[in-house]
Short mmCIF file of C-alpha atoms and ligand atoms in Angstrom, two decimals:
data_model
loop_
_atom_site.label_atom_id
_atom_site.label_comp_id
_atom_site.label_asym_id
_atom_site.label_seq_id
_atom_site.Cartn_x
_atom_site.Cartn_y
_atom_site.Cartn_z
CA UNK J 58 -8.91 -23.35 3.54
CA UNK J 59 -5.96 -21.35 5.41
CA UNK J 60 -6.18 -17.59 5.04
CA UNK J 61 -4.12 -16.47 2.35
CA UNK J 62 -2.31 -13.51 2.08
CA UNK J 63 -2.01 -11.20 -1.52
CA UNK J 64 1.27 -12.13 -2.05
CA UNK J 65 0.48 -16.05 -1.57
CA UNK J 66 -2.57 -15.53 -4.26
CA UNK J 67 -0.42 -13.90 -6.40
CA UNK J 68 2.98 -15.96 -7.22
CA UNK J 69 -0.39 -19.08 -7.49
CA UNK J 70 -1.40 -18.06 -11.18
CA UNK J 71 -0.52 -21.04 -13.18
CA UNK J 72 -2.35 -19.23 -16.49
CA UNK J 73 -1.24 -15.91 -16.65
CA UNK J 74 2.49 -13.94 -17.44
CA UNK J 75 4.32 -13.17 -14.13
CA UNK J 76 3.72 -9.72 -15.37
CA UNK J 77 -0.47 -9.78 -15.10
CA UNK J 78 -0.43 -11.71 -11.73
CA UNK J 79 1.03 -9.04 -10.27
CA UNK J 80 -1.10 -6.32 -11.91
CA UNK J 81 -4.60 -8.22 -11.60
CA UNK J 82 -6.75 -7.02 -8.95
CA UNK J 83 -6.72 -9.11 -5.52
CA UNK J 84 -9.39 -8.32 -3.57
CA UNK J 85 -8.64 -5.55 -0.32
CA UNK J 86 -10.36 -7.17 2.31
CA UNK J 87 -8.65 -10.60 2.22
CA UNK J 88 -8.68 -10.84 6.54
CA UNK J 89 -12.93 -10.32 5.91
CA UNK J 90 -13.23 -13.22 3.90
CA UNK J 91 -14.98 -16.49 5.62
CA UNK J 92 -11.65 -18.85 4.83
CA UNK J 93 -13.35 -21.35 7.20
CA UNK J 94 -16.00 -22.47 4.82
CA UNK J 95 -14.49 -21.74 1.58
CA UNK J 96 -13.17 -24.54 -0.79
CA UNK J 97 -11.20 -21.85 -3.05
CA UNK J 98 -11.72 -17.89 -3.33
CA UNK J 99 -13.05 -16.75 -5.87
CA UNK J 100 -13.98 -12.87 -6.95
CA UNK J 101 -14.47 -11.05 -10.12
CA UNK J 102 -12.33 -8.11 -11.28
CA UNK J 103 -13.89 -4.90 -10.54
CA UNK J 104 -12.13 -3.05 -12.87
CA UNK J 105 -12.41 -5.83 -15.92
CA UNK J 106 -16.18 -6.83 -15.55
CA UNK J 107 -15.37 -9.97 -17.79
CA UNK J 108 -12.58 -11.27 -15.73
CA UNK J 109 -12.47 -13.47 -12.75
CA UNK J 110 -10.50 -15.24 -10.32
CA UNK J 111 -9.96 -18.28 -8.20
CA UNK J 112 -7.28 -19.96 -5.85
CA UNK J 113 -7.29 -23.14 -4.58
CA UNK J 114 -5.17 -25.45 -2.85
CA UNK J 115 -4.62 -28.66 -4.30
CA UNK J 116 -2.46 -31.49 -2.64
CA UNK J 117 -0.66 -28.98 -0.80
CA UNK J 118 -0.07 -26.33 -3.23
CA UNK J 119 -1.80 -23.44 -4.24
CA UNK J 120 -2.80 -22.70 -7.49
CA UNK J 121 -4.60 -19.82 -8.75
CA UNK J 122 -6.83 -19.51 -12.24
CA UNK J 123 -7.45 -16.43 -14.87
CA UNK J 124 -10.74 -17.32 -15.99
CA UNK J 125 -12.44 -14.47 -18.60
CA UNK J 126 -16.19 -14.64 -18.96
CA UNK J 127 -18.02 -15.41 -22.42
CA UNK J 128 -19.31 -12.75 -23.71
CA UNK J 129 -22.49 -14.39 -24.85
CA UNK J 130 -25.53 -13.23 -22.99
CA UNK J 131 -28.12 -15.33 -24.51
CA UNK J 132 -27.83 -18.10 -21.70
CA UNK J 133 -28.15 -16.01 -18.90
CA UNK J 134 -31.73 -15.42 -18.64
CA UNK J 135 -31.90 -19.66 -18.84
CA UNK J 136 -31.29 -21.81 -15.24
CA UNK J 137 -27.79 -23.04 -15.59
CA UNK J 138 -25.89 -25.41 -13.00
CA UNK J 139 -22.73 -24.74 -12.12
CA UNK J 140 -20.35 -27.30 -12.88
CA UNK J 141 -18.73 -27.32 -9.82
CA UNK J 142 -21.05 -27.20 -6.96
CA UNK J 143 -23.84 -28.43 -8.94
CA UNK J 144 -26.34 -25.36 -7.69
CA UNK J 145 -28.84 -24.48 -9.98
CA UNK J 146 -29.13 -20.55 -10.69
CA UNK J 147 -31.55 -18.19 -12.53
CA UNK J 148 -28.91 -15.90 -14.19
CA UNK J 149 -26.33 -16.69 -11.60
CA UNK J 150 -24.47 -19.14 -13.86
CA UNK J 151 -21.56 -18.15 -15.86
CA UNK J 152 -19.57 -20.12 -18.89
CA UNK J 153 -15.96 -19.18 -17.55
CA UNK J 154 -13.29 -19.50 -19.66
CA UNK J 155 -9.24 -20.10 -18.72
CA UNK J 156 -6.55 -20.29 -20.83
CA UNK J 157 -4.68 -23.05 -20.41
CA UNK J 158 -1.27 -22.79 -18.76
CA UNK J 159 1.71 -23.17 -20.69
CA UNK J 160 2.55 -23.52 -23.96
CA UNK J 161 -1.02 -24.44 -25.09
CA UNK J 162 -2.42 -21.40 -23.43
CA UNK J 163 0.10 -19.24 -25.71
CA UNK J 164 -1.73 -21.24 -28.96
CA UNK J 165 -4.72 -19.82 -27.91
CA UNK J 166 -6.16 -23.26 -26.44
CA UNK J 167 -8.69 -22.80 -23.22
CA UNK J 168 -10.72 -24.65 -21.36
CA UNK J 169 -14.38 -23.35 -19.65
CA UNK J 170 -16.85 -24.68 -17.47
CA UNK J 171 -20.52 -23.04 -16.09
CA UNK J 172 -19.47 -21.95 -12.78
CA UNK J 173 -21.65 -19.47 -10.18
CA UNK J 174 -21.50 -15.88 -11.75
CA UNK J 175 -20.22 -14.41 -8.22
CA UNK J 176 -18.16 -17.50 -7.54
CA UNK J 177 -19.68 -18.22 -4.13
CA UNK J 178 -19.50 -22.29 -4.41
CA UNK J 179 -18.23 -22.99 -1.49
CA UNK J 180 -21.04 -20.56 0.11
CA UNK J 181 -23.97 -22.26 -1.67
CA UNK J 182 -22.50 -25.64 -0.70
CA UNK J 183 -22.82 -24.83 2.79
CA UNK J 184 -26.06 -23.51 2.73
CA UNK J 185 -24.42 -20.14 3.73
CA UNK J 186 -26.02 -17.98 0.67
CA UNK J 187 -29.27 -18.81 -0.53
CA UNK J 188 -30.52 -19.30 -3.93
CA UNK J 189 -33.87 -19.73 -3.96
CA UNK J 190 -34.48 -23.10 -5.63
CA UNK J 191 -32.78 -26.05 -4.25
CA UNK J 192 -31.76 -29.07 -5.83
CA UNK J 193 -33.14 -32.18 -3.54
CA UNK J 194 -30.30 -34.26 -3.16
CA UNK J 195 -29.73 -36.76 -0.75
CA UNK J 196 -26.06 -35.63 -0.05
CA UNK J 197 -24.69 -34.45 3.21
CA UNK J 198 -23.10 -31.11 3.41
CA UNK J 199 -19.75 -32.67 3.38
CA UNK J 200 -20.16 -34.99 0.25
CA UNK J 201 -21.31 -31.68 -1.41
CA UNK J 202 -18.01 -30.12 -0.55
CA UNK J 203 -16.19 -33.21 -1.82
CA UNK J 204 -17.84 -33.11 -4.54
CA UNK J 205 -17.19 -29.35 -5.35
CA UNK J 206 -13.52 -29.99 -4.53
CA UNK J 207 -13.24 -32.83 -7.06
CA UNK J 208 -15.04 -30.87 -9.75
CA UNK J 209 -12.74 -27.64 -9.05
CA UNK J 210 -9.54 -30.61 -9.25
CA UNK J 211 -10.69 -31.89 -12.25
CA UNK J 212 -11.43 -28.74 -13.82
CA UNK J 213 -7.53 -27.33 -13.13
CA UNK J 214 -6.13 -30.05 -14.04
CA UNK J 215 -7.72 -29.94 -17.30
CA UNK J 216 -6.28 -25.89 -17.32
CA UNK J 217 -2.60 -27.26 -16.13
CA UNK J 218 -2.49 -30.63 -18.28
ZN1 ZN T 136 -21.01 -23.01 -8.02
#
């Protein structure tokens, strides 16, 4: 995706009061990240352990998620597969919750999905950060990233329906 700049990521947030996007922490080094082989960014809050982020662009336009982890640790120790790019973790799975935008999200309705803890989809996709045991699939590198990108599409549009 195209670098992004703070400003960019925050006036995105489809899920959150004006107010909190422009409080919530965006991370510092947003020149550092590797834009090139990311499908969205996505980073945890490092003052609000439980919180995370990500920002897409979809069709054009970017849109950018609250997501808040569950607090149940029971799963963790389990392998879990992220629901987007399908890697399977020890521990490195989280059930991510968003609100969703709107007037639903105000009645308290959210939706989640298993996602990597650390966010790093687009990384794993690309065989760019290793986690140990690999799924054998048949799929190139770029059906894995379409494949990502219509999970992540199908997801937010579950969060902006
Ligand atoms: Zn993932």
């Amino acid at each position: 995706m195209k670098p992004l700049t703070e400003q960019e990521i925050r006036t995105a947030f489809v899920n959150c009061t004006k107010g909190e996007a422009s409080r919530l922490n965006v991370p510092r080094n947003l020149a550092e990240q590797p834009w090139d082989d990311l499908d969205f960014l996505g980073w945890r809050d490092p003052q609000a352990p439980d919180r995370a982020y990500l920002v897409t662009e979809l069709d054009g336009r970017l849109v950018a998620v609250v997501l808040r982890s569950s607090s149940a640790a029971s799963w963790q120790a389990r392998r879990s597969m992220c629901s987007l790019c399908v890697t399977t973790h020890t521990g490195g799975v989280s059930l991510l919750v968003a609100p969703r935008a709107g007037k639903a999200g105000k009645q308290g309705n959210s939706v989640g999905a298993y996602m990597c803890s650390d966010l790093a989809c687009s990384l794993y996709v690309r065989g760019k950060k290793d986690v140990g045991t690999k799924l054998h699939e048949s799929l190139t590198v770029e059906e894995k990233v379409q494949r990502t990108v219509a999970n992540l599409a199908a997801f937010i549009a579950k969060v902006t329906a």
